[in-house]
């Protein structure tokens, strides 16, 4: 997953860069409207973190540019401005979320994950990987056409891993995706291990041609056998 940071405040940009790198995101970072406009024209991103007050232009105008060229990046506005008018304007221009500074990085990560998840799955309510099919509208998982009985947490873990099949998902990222703001690391790490163990067992019993790999010290990745 690749994120574009558009933030002119040097200290905050540095914090965001360190955080995204730690969570294993790819990223680009710019501080001006002109540089952001150039990046948007040249590259595709999964999510854009957009400050609306830039030294040489407005983040709102960047939203207009995205609309003009039919780009589908998820956009989270991050702003010190807590005006309801700004929030309404940003959302009406196509932003997916609006986060007021200061904010917790764990909350930002949960919102990034939510935006990327919506963007990836909005076009299709069914996704496939290897011989697994996931029906998002009915919250069903099938292997070779046969339903696999999963708990809600097991389904969420499988969906999240498949959505990010090309990268290693960090343990913290998976915890925050599954439990959101209610993460209690002292308890949730053990619960996550249990859910993963049960999910692996059920997929193996169903003859799924995938493997959920534990990447030591980093996190997890699903791969086709």
Coordinates of C-alpha atoms in Angstrom, one line a residue:
X1 CA 0.0 0.0 0.0
X2 CA 1.3 3.4 -1.0
X3 CA 0.5 6.7 0.8
X4 CA 1.2 10.3 -0.3
X5 CA 1.8 12.7 2.6
X6 CA 0.9 16.3 1.8
X7 CA 2.0 18.2 4.9
X8 CA 4.0 21.4 5.1
X9 CA 4.7 21.2 8.9
X10 CA 8.2 19.7 9.0
X11 CA 7.9 18.1 12.4
X12 CA 4.5 16.5 11.7
X13 CA 5.6 15.3 8.3
X14 CA 8.7 13.6 9.9
X15 CA 6.4 11.9 12.5
X16 CA 4.1 10.6 9.8
X17 CA 7.1 9.3 7.7
X18 CA 8.5 7.5 10.7
X19 CA 5.1 6.0 11.5
X20 CA 4.3 4.8 8.0
X21 CA 7.8 3.3 7.6
X22 CA 7.3 1.5 10.9
X23 CA 4.0 0.1 9.7
X24 CA 5.5 -1.1 6.4
X25 CA 3.7 1.3 4.1
X26 CA 5.3 2.7 1.0
X27 CA 5.1 6.5 0.9
X28 CA 6.0 9.7 -0.8
X29 CA 6.1 13.0 1.1
X30 CA 5.7 16.6 -0.1
X31 CA 5.2 20.0 1.5
X32 CA 3.8 22.2 -1.3
X33 CA 0.7 22.3 -3.5
X34 CA 2.9 22.3 -6.6
X35 CA 4.8 19.1 -5.6
X36 CA 1.6 17.4 -4.5
X37 CA 0.0 18.2 -7.9
X38 CA 3.0 16.8 -9.7
X39 CA 3.0 13.5 -7.7
X40 CA -0.8 13.0 -8.2
X41 CA -0.4 13.5 -11.9
X42 CA 2.5 11.0 -12.2
X43 CA 1.6 8.3 -9.7
X44 CA -1.3 6.3 -8.2
X45 CA -1.7 6.0 -4.5
X46 CA -3.9 4.0 -2.2
X47 CA -4.4 6.9 0.2
X48 CA -3.5 10.6 0.4
X49 CA -3.0 12.4 3.7
X50 CA -3.9 15.9 2.8
X51 CA -3.4 19.1 4.7
X52 CA -5.7 21.8 3.3
X53 CA -3.5 24.8 4.3
X54 CA -0.4 24.7 2.1
X55 CA 2.2 27.5 1.5
X56 CA 1.4 27.8 -2.2
X57 CA -2.2 26.7 -2.6
X58 CA -5.2 24.9 -1.1
X59 CA -5.7 21.2 -0.4
X60 CA -9.3 21.7 -1.6
X61 CA -7.9 22.6 -5.1
X62 CA -6.0 19.3 -5.1
X63 CA -9.3 17.5 -4.4
X64 CA -10.7 19.3 -7.5
X65 CA -7.7 18.0 -9.5
X66 CA -8.3 14.5 -8.4
X67 CA -12.0 14.8 -9.5
X68 CA -11.1 16.3 -12.9
X69 CA -8.9 13.4 -13.9
X70 CA -11.1 10.7 -12.3
X71 CA -8.5 9.5 -9.8
X72 CA -9.8 7.1 -7.2
X73 CA -7.3 7.6 -4.4
X74 CA -8.7 7.6 -0.9
X75 CA -8.2 11.0 0.8
X76 CA -8.0 11.8 4.5
X77 CA -7.8 15.5 5.2
X78 CA -5.6 16.2 8.2
X79 CA -6.0 19.8 9.4
X80 CA -5.8 22.0 12.4
X81 CA -8.9 23.7 11.2
X82 CA -11.9 22.3 13.1
X83 CA -14.5 24.2 11.2
X84 CA -17.7 22.3 10.3
X85 CA -17.8 24.3 7.0
X86 CA -14.3 23.0 6.1
X87 CA -15.3 19.4 6.9
X88 CA -18.5 19.6 4.8
X89 CA -16.6 21.2 1.9
X90 CA -13.8 18.6 2.0
X91 CA -16.3 15.7 2.1
X92 CA -18.4 17.2 -0.6
X93 CA -15.3 17.5 -2.8
X94 CA -14.7 13.8 -2.5
X95 CA -12.5 13.4 0.6
X96 CA -13.2 10.1 2.4
X97 CA -12.4 11.3 6.0
X98 CA -11.4 14.4 8.0
X99 CA -9.1 14.2 11.0
X100 CA -8.4 17.2 13.1
X101 CA -5.0 17.8 14.5
X102 CA -3.7 16.8 17.0
X103 CA -4.5 13.1 16.6
X104 CA -3.3 9.7 17.8
X105 CA -1.3 7.8 15.2
X106 CA -3.2 4.6 16.0
X107 CA -6.4 6.4 15.0
X108 CA -4.9 7.6 11.8
X109 CA -3.8 4.1 10.9
X110 CA -7.2 2.7 11.6
X111 CA -8.7 5.4 9.3
X112 CA -6.1 4.7 6.6
X113 CA -7.0 1.0 6.7
X114 CA -10.7 1.8 6.5
X115 CA -10.3 4.1 3.5
X116 CA -8.1 1.7 1.6
X117 CA -10.5 -1.2 2.4
X118 CA -13.5 0.7 1.1
X119 CA -11.7 1.7 -2.0
X120 CA -10.5 -1.8 -2.8
X121 CA -13.8 -3.4 -2.3
X122 CA -16.4 -0.9 -3.4
X123 CA -16.1 -2.0 -7.0
X124 CA -16.8 -5.6 -6.3
X125 CA -18.5 -7.3 -3.4
X126 CA -16.7 -10.6 -4.1
X127 CA -12.9 -11.0 -4.1
X128 CA -10.9 -14.1 -4.9
X129 CA -7.4 -15.3 -4.1
X130 CA -6.1 -18.7 -5.1
X131 CA -9.1 -21.0 -4.6
X132 CA -10.7 -18.8 -1.9
X133 CA -13.7 -16.6 -2.6
X134 CA -14.9 -14.0 -0.1
X135 CA -18.4 -12.6 -0.4
X136 CA -18.4 -9.2 1.4
X137 CA -22.1 -8.6 1.2
X138 CA -22.9 -11.9 3.1
X139 CA -19.7 -12.2 5.1
X140 CA -19.0 -15.6 3.7
X141 CA -15.8 -17.4 2.7
X142 CA -15.7 -20.3 0.3
X143 CA -13.0 -22.7 -0.8
X144 CA -13.5 -24.5 -4.1
X145 CA -17.1 -23.3 -3.9
X146 CA -17.8 -24.7 -0.5
X147 CA -18.5 -22.5 2.5
X148 CA -16.0 -22.4 5.3
X149 CA -17.4 -21.7 8.7
X150 CA -15.5 -18.8 10.1
X151 CA -16.1 -16.5 13.1
X152 CA -16.4 -12.8 12.5
X153 CA -12.8 -12.2 13.7
X154 CA -11.5 -15.0 11.5
X155 CA -13.3 -13.6 8.5
X156 CA -12.0 -10.1 9.1
X157 CA -8.4 -11.4 9.4
X158 CA -8.7 -13.4 6.2
X159 CA -10.2 -10.4 4.4
X160 CA -7.5 -8.1 5.6
X161 CA -4.7 -10.4 4.7
X162 CA -6.1 -11.0 1.2
X163 CA -6.6 -7.3 0.7
X164 CA -2.9 -6.8 1.4
X165 CA -1.6 -10.0 -0.2
X166 CA 1.4 -8.3 -1.7
X167 CA 2.8 -7.0 1.5
X168 CA 3.6 -8.1 5.0
X169 CA 0.9 -6.9 7.4
X170 CA 2.3 -5.8 10.7
X171 CA 1.0 -7.2 13.9
X172 CA -0.1 -3.7 15.1
X173 CA -1.9 -3.0 11.9
X174 CA -3.8 -6.3 12.1
X175 CA -4.7 -5.7 15.7
X176 CA -6.0 -2.2 15.0
X177 CA -8.0 -3.4 12.0
X178 CA -9.6 -6.2 14.0
X179 CA -10.2 -4.4 17.3
X180 CA -10.0 -0.7 16.3
X181 CA -9.9 1.7 19.2
X182 CA -10.5 -1.1 21.7
X183 CA -7.1 -2.7 21.3
X184 CA -5.6 -4.0 24.6
X185 CA -2.2 -5.3 23.6
X186 CA -1.9 -7.4 26.8
X187 CA -5.0 -9.3 25.8
X188 CA -5.4 -8.9 22.1
X189 CA -2.1 -10.4 21.0
X190 CA -3.0 -13.7 22.6
X191 CA -6.5 -13.5 21.0
X192 CA -5.0 -12.7 17.6
X193 CA -2.7 -15.7 17.9
X194 CA -5.7 -18.0 18.7
X195 CA -7.8 -16.6 15.8
X196 CA -4.9 -17.1 13.4
X197 CA -4.3 -20.6 14.6
X198 CA -8.0 -21.5 14.1
X199 CA -8.2 -19.8 10.7
X200 CA -5.1 -21.7 9.5
X201 CA -6.6 -25.0 10.7
X202 CA -9.9 -24.3 8.9
X203 CA -8.3 -23.3 5.7
X204 CA -6.1 -26.4 5.7
X205 CA -9.1 -28.7 6.4
X206 CA -10.9 -27.0 3.4
X207 CA -7.9 -27.7 1.1
X208 CA -7.3 -24.0 0.6
X209 CA -4.2 -23.5 -1.6
X210 CA -2.8 -20.7 0.6
X211 CA -0.5 -20.3 3.5
X212 CA -0.6 -17.6 6.2
X213 CA 3.1 -17.0 7.0
X214 CA 4.4 -15.5 10.2
X215 CA 7.2 -13.2 9.2
X216 CA 9.3 -13.1 12.4
X217 CA 9.5 -9.7 14.1
X218 CA 7.3 -8.1 11.4
X219 CA 3.9 -9.6 11.0
X220 CA 1.9 -11.8 8.7
X221 CA 1.4 -12.4 5.0
X222 CA -0.9 -14.7 3.0
X223 CA 0.7 -16.4 0.0
X224 CA -0.5 -18.9 -2.6
X225 CA 1.0 -22.4 -2.5

